[in-house]
Coordinates of C-alpha atoms in Angstrom, one line a residue:
M1 CA -2.1 73.7 8.3
A2 CA -4.1 71.7 11.0
L3 CA -5.4 74.0 13.4
P4 CA -4.3 74.3 17.2
L5 CA -6.8 73.0 20.0
P6 CA -7.7 75.2 22.6
R7 CA -5.6 75.5 25.8
P8 CA -7.2 73.1 28.1
H9 CA -8.8 74.5 31.3
R10 CA -6.4 74.3 34.2
D11 CA -8.9 72.6 36.5
D12 CA -9.0 70.1 33.5
V13 CA -5.7 69.5 34.2
R14 CA -5.8 69.0 37.7
I15 CA -8.5 66.4 37.2
A16 CA -6.7 64.5 34.8
V17 CA -3.6 64.3 36.5
G18 CA -5.4 63.8 40.0
G19 CA -6.9 60.6 38.1
L20 CA -4.0 59.1 36.8
L21 CA -2.0 59.6 40.3
G22 CA -5.4 58.1 41.8
G23 CA -6.0 55.1 39.6
T24 CA -2.3 54.4 39.4
L25 CA -1.9 54.1 43.4
L26 CA -5.2 52.1 43.4
W27 CA -3.6 49.6 40.7
L28 CA -0.5 49.2 43.2
L29 CA -2.4 48.5 46.2
G30 CA -4.3 45.9 44.0
I31 CA -7.8 47.5 44.5
H32 CA -9.6 46.3 41.6
P33 CA -13.8 45.9 40.3
R34 CA -12.7 42.3 39.2
V35 CA -10.7 39.2 40.0
P36 CA -7.9 38.2 38.3
A37 CA -9.5 34.7 38.0
D38 CA -12.7 36.1 36.3
P39 CA -13.0 34.1 33.0
L40 CA -13.7 37.4 30.8
V41 CA -10.2 39.3 31.8
Q42 CA -8.3 36.1 32.1
W43 CA -6.3 36.7 29.3
A44 CA -5.3 40.6 30.0
A45 CA -2.1 41.5 31.4
P46 CA -1.8 42.9 35.2
W47 CA -1.1 46.2 33.9
A48 CA -3.7 46.3 31.7
P49 CA -5.9 48.8 33.4
L50 CA -3.6 51.2 33.6
V51 CA -4.2 51.3 29.5
P52 CA -7.7 52.8 29.9
L53 CA -7.1 54.7 32.6
A54 CA -4.5 56.7 31.0
I55 CA -6.9 57.1 27.8
T56 CA -9.6 58.1 29.8
A57 CA -7.1 60.9 32.2
G58 CA -6.0 61.9 29.0
C59 CA -9.7 62.8 27.5
E60 CA -10.4 65.1 30.8
P61 CA -8.4 68.3 29.4
L62 CA -10.4 68.3 26.5
R63 CA -14.0 67.9 28.4
R64 CA -14.6 71.6 27.8
T65 CA -13.1 72.3 24.6
R66 CA -13.5 69.2 22.6
P67 CA -16.3 67.6 24.8
R68 CA -17.8 64.8 21.7
I69 CA -14.0 63.7 21.3
G70 CA -13.7 63.4 24.5
L71 CA -16.6 61.0 25.2
L72 CA -15.9 59.2 22.4
A73 CA -12.4 58.3 23.3
G74 CA -13.4 57.8 26.7
T75 CA -16.2 55.2 25.5
L76 CA -13.8 53.2 24.2
A77 CA -11.3 53.5 26.9
L78 CA -14.5 52.1 29.2
T79 CA -15.1 49.2 27.0
L80 CA -11.7 48.5 26.9
D81 CA -11.7 48.4 30.9
T82 CA -14.5 46.0 31.2
V83 CA -12.1 43.0 29.8
T84 CA -9.7 43.4 32.1
I85 CA -9.6 43.5 35.9
G86 CA -10.8 47.3 35.6
N87 CA -10.0 50.7 37.9
V88 CA -12.4 52.2 39.8
V89 CA -10.9 55.8 38.6
T90 CA -11.6 55.0 35.1
V91 CA -15.0 54.6 35.6
V92 CA -15.3 57.6 37.8
L93 CA -13.2 60.0 35.1
Y94 CA -16.2 58.9 32.4
T95 CA -19.0 59.6 34.6
D96 CA -17.1 63.1 34.4
L97 CA -16.8 62.8 30.4
V98 CA -20.7 62.2 29.9
Y99 CA -21.5 65.1 32.4
A100 CA -19.1 67.2 30.6
A101 CA -20.4 66.7 27.2
V102 CA -24.0 67.3 28.4
L103 CA -23.2 70.5 29.8
Y104 CA -20.5 71.8 27.7
G105 CA -21.3 70.1 24.4
T106 CA -23.5 71.5 21.6
P107 CA -27.3 71.8 22.4
S108 CA -28.0 68.7 20.1
S109 CA -25.4 66.6 22.2
A110 CA -26.8 67.8 25.1
R111 CA -30.4 66.7 24.0
R112 CA -29.1 63.6 22.0
I113 CA -26.9 62.4 25.2
P114 CA -29.6 61.6 27.9
W115 CA -31.7 60.0 25.6
I116 CA -29.2 57.7 24.4
T117 CA -27.8 56.7 27.7
G118 CA -31.4 56.6 28.8
L119 CA -32.3 54.0 26.3
L120 CA -29.4 52.0 26.9
T121 CA -29.9 51.9 30.5
V122 CA -33.4 50.6 29.9
L123 CA -32.1 47.6 27.4
G124 CA -29.2 46.9 29.7
G125 CA -31.6 45.7 32.2
V126 CA -34.5 44.2 30.2
V127 CA -32.8 42.9 27.4
P128 CA -30.5 40.7 29.4
A129 CA -33.4 40.1 32.4
A130 CA -35.7 38.6 29.4
L131 CA -32.7 36.6 27.5
G132 CA -32.0 35.2 30.6
R133 CA -34.8 35.1 32.5
D134 CA -32.9 36.4 35.7
P135 CA -33.8 39.1 37.6
Q136 CA -30.4 40.0 38.6
A137 CA -29.8 40.6 35.2
L138 CA -31.7 43.7 35.7
L139 CA -28.4 45.3 38.0
I140 CA -26.9 45.5 34.6
G141 CA -29.1 48.1 33.4
V142 CA -28.6 50.0 37.2
G143 CA -24.8 49.8 36.2
V144 CA -25.6 51.6 33.0
G145 CA -27.6 54.1 34.7
V146 CA -25.3 55.0 37.6
I147 CA -22.4 55.1 34.9
A148 CA -24.1 56.9 32.1
F149 CA -27.7 58.5 32.6
A150 CA -27.1 59.6 35.8
P151 CA -24.3 62.1 34.8
A152 CA -25.9 62.2 31.8
A153 CA -29.2 63.8 33.5
T154 CA -27.0 66.0 36.3
G155 CA -25.1 67.9 33.5
W156 CA -29.0 68.4 31.5
V157 CA -30.1 69.7 34.5
V158 CA -27.3 72.2 35.6
R159 CA -27.1 73.1 31.9
N160 CA -30.9 74.0 31.6
H161 CA -30.3 75.9 35.4
R162 CA -26.9 77.4 33.7
D163 CA -28.8 78.9 30.5
A164 CA -31.7 80.3 32.8
A165 CA -29.3 81.9 34.8
E166 CA -27.6 83.4 31.6
A167 CA -30.7 84.6 29.8
A168 CA -31.9 86.2 33.2
R169 CA -29.0 88.0 33.6
L170 CA -28.9 89.6 29.4
R171 CA -32.6 90.5 30.7
A172 CA -31.2 92.6 33.3
E173 CA -28.7 93.9 30.8
Q174 CA -31.1 95.0 28.2
T175 CA -33.8 95.9 31.1
A176 CA -30.8 98.1 32.2
L177 CA -29.8 99.5 28.9
L178 CA -33.3 100.1 27.7
A179 CA -33.7 102.1 31.4
E180 CA -30.5 104.0 30.6
M181 CA -32.0 104.6 27.0
D182 CA -35.2 105.9 28.0
R183 CA -33.4 108.1 30.6
A184 CA -31.3 109.4 27.9
Q185 CA -33.8 110.2 25.9
A186 CA -36.0 111.7 28.6
V187 CA -33.4 114.3 29.1
T188 CA -33.1 114.9 25.3
S189 CA -36.9 115.7 25.3
E190 CA -36.7 117.9 28.6
R191 CA -33.8 119.9 27.4
A192 CA -35.8 120.5 23.9
R193 CA -38.9 121.6 25.6
V194 CA -36.6 123.8 28.3
A195 CA -35.3 125.6 25.0
R196 CA -38.6 126.0 23.2
E197 CA -40.1 127.5 26.3
L198 CA -36.7 129.9 26.8
H199 CA -36.8 130.9 23.6
D200 CA -40.7 131.5 23.2
M201 CA -40.7 133.7 26.6
V202 CA -37.6 136.1 26.1
A203 CA -37.2 136.1 22.1
N204 CA -40.3 138.5 21.6
H205 CA -38.9 140.9 24.3
L206 CA -35.4 141.0 23.4
S207 CA -36.4 141.2 19.6
A208 CA -38.3 144.3 20.7
I209 CA -35.0 146.0 22.8
A210 CA -32.9 145.4 19.8
I211 CA -35.5 147.3 17.4
H212 CA -36.2 149.8 19.7
S213 CA -32.3 149.9 21.1
T214 CA -31.6 150.3 17.2
A215 CA -34.2 153.6 16.8
A216 CA -32.9 155.1 19.7
L217 CA -29.4 155.4 18.2
S218 CA -30.5 155.9 14.5
L219 CA -32.6 159.2 15.4
D220 CA -31.5 162.6 17.1
N221 CA -34.9 163.0 18.3
P222 CA -35.4 163.2 22.3
Q223 CA -39.2 162.5 22.5
T224 CA -38.5 159.5 19.9
S225 CA -35.6 158.1 22.1
R226 CA -37.3 158.2 25.4
D227 CA -40.7 156.6 23.6
A228 CA -38.0 153.7 22.5
L229 CA -36.7 153.5 25.9
S230 CA -40.0 153.2 27.5
V231 CA -40.4 150.1 25.1
I232 CA -37.2 148.5 25.9
R233 CA -37.3 149.2 29.9
E234 CA -41.3 147.4 29.7
N235 CA -39.5 144.4 27.2
S236 CA -36.6 144.2 29.7
V237 CA -38.9 143.9 33.1
A238 CA -41.3 141.7 31.2
G239 CA -38.5 139.1 29.5
L240 CA -36.6 138.9 33.4
A241 CA -40.1 138.5 34.7
E242 CA -40.4 135.4 32.5
M243 CA -37.0 134.5 33.1
R244 CA -37.5 134.4 36.8
K245 CA -40.5 132.3 36.4
L246 CA -38.9 129.6 34.1
I247 CA -35.6 129.6 36.4
G248 CA -38.1 129.2 39.4
I249 CA -39.6 126.0 38.1
L250 CA -36.4 124.8 36.9
R251 CA -35.3 125.2 40.9
D252 CA -38.2 123.5 41.7
G253 CA -37.9 119.6 42.0
S254 CA -40.3 118.8 44.3
G255 CA -43.3 118.2 41.2
D256 CA -45.6 120.4 43.9
R257 CA -45.3 123.5 42.1
E258 CA -48.2 123.9 39.6
P259 CA -47.4 126.2 36.7
A260 CA -50.2 128.7 37.4
A261 CA -48.1 131.1 34.8
T262 CA -48.9 128.6 31.8
P263 CA -50.3 131.2 29.3
T264 CA -53.6 130.7 28.1
L265 CA -55.6 131.7 24.9
D266 CA -57.2 134.3 27.1
G267 CA -54.1 136.0 27.0
L268 CA -53.8 136.6 23.3
A269 CA -55.7 140.0 23.9
A270 CA -52.5 141.3 26.4
L271 CA -49.9 139.9 23.8
V272 CA -51.1 141.4 20.7
E273 CA -51.6 144.8 22.5
G274 CA -47.6 144.4 23.5
A275 CA -47.1 143.5 19.7
R276 CA -49.0 147.1 18.6
A277 CA -46.9 148.8 21.5
N278 CA -43.9 147.3 19.5
G279 CA -45.0 148.7 16.6
L280 CA -46.7 146.1 14.9
E281 CA -50.4 146.7 13.0
V282 CA -52.1 143.4 14.3
R283 CA -55.7 142.4 14.0
L284 CA -56.8 139.5 16.3
D285 CA -59.8 137.3 15.5
A286 CA -60.0 134.5 17.2
G287 CA -63.3 132.0 17.7
H288 CA -62.9 128.8 19.7
G289 CA -64.6 127.0 22.3
R290 CA -63.1 125.4 25.0
V291 CA -59.6 124.2 24.2
P292 CA -57.3 121.7 26.1
V293 CA -54.9 122.5 27.7
P294 CA -51.6 121.2 25.8
V295 CA -53.4 122.7 22.6
E296 CA -54.4 126.3 24.2
L297 CA -50.2 126.7 25.2
A298 CA -49.0 125.4 22.0
A299 CA -51.1 127.8 20.1
Y300 CA -50.1 130.8 22.1
R301 CA -46.6 129.9 21.9
M302 CA -47.0 129.9 18.1
V303 CA -49.0 133.0 17.9
Q304 CA -46.0 134.3 20.2
E305 CA -43.2 133.3 17.6
S306 CA -45.3 134.5 14.4
L307 CA -45.4 138.1 16.0
T308 CA -42.1 137.7 16.9
N309 CA -41.0 136.9 13.7
A310 CA -43.2 139.5 12.1
L311 CA -41.8 142.3 14.5
K312 CA -38.0 141.4 13.3
H313 CA -38.8 140.3 9.2
A314 CA -42.1 141.5 8.2
A315 CA -42.7 144.4 5.9
P316 CA -44.8 147.4 6.7
G317 CA -48.3 146.5 6.7
P318 CA -51.0 145.0 8.8
V319 CA -50.6 141.4 10.6
R320 CA -53.4 138.9 11.2
V321 CA -53.9 136.4 14.0
D322 CA -56.9 133.7 13.1
L323 CA -57.7 131.1 15.4
R324 CA -60.7 128.6 14.5
Q325 CA -61.8 125.1 15.4
A326 CA -62.6 123.0 12.8
D327 CA -63.0 119.6 12.1
G328 CA -61.7 118.5 15.9
T329 CA -58.7 120.9 15.2
L330 CA -57.8 124.0 16.5
Q331 CA -56.4 125.8 13.2
V332 CA -53.9 129.1 13.8
T333 CA -53.1 131.3 11.0
V334 CA -50.9 134.6 11.4
T335 CA -50.1 136.3 8.3
S336 CA -47.9 139.4 8.0
P337 CA -46.6 141.2 4.9
Y338 CA -43.5 139.7 2.6
R339 CA -41.0 141.6 0.5
P340 CA -38.5 139.3 -0.6
G341 CA -34.8 141.1 -0.2
D342 CA -35.5 143.1 3.1
T343 CA -33.3 143.1 5.9
P344 CA -34.2 141.9 8.9
R345 CA -34.5 144.3 11.5
A346 CA -33.3 141.8 14.3
P347 CA -30.8 138.6 13.9
G348 CA -32.8 135.6 14.0
S349 CA -31.5 131.6 14.4
G350 CA -34.2 129.7 12.9
S351 CA -35.3 128.3 16.0
G352 CA -38.9 129.8 16.2
L353 CA -40.0 128.0 13.3
T354 CA -38.1 124.8 14.5
G355 CA -39.6 124.9 17.7
M356 CA -43.7 125.6 16.2
R357 CA -42.6 122.8 14.3
E358 CA -42.0 120.6 17.0
R359 CA -44.8 121.8 19.5
A360 CA -46.9 120.8 16.5
A361 CA -45.6 117.5 15.7
L362 CA -45.8 116.6 19.7
L363 CA -49.5 117.1 19.5
G364 CA -49.9 114.9 16.1
G365 CA -51.0 118.0 14.2
T366 CA -49.8 119.6 11.1
F367 CA -47.5 123.0 10.6
S368 CA -46.1 124.7 8.0
A369 CA -44.4 128.3 7.0
G370 CA -43.7 129.9 4.0
P371 CA -44.3 132.8 1.7
A372 CA -47.2 132.8 -0.4
A373 CA -48.7 135.9 -2.3
G374 CA -46.7 138.6 -1.0
L375 CA -47.5 137.5 2.5
W376 CA -45.7 135.1 5.2
T377 CA -48.1 132.7 6.4
V378 CA -48.0 130.4 9.4
R379 CA -50.2 127.1 9.3
A380 CA -51.0 124.6 12.3
A381 CA -53.7 122.6 12.7
L382 CA -53.5 121.1 16.2
P383 CA -55.9 118.2 16.9
L384 CA -58.5 118.3 19.9
A385 CA -59.1 114.9 20.7
G386 CA -57.0 112.6 23.1
T387 CA -55.6 115.6 24.5
E388 CA -56.6 117.1 28.0
T389 CA -59.3 120.0 28.5
E390 CA -58.9 123.1 30.7
G391 CA -59.6 122.0 34.4
D392 CA -59.3 118.5 34.1
P393 CA -56.3 117.0 36.1
P394 CA -53.0 116.4 34.6

């Protein structure tokens, strides 16, 4: 089954029709590049120039879809035209076929045609001049250059500019796509960071509220209920303050607001006191020196989340928080009593462990959490090198 030819471009059809009509008009008016008395064309009938004209015009619809076939057929038609009285339009249409073959053809054709036509131009001028020893024969090479090499070179230049413009357009599209991907990734990263901060800032207070409200409801003791309500109020006020602080930072889009309220390791003592007020027996052992700001924030949030998890899930017993600097890292270890099968005192979603793992990964550190020897152990190693230290410009 024969493959159907692609539909020609309407502009190519217009060129073909216009060339055919124009060449026919010149033939009717008797305008020819050669005279009938020329010995080379005496054999040809008066209508003979119309045949190569029709063939060349018929090749024009193929200039975009089948440029190589159009050029080959046009070359045969031009050869036939040279042995007739000729038609100027046939030559003009042939130059367009050469130009189109370079511009719309395959890359190999676009490279070869200018070289071939250039070689024919040189040979067409040098060989006849050398054989006939007549400088006028160089005009043959000039004619070949005008008819073949000039349109081929023009097509090569236009093709290079077109390819360069297309490459620039593709680079612009790729740049825009990469920018959009970076923007989406930045938005996702920022949303994850805000989610971590919101969870770490509020979860501790809400867990304490849930646990003490349950105690207040379950015990018929006015003093115990009063103490529980006092803790609930303290955690509610602290939670609201943390929420206002985060919302204020989110609303301020100027970038001039310094996170002055960012927690530091100096605040661990207050954090531990709050955990003790919520009913945990906590022991803090912190031996560390100067710590970079990002590491300090991550370590504080990890201790805060570990105490929150201990408040919700730990069995009765002491909770130990240990911070040490060793081998260029800040090592954070939090252990709490663990008893399989215990019902948690407050529901959890597992986001806390995910947030701690993400914080460690962002700093290039390691994180692990799980039961071992009757204890639930949280361990993190946060590298100190390559991050900003306290007091350094952000």
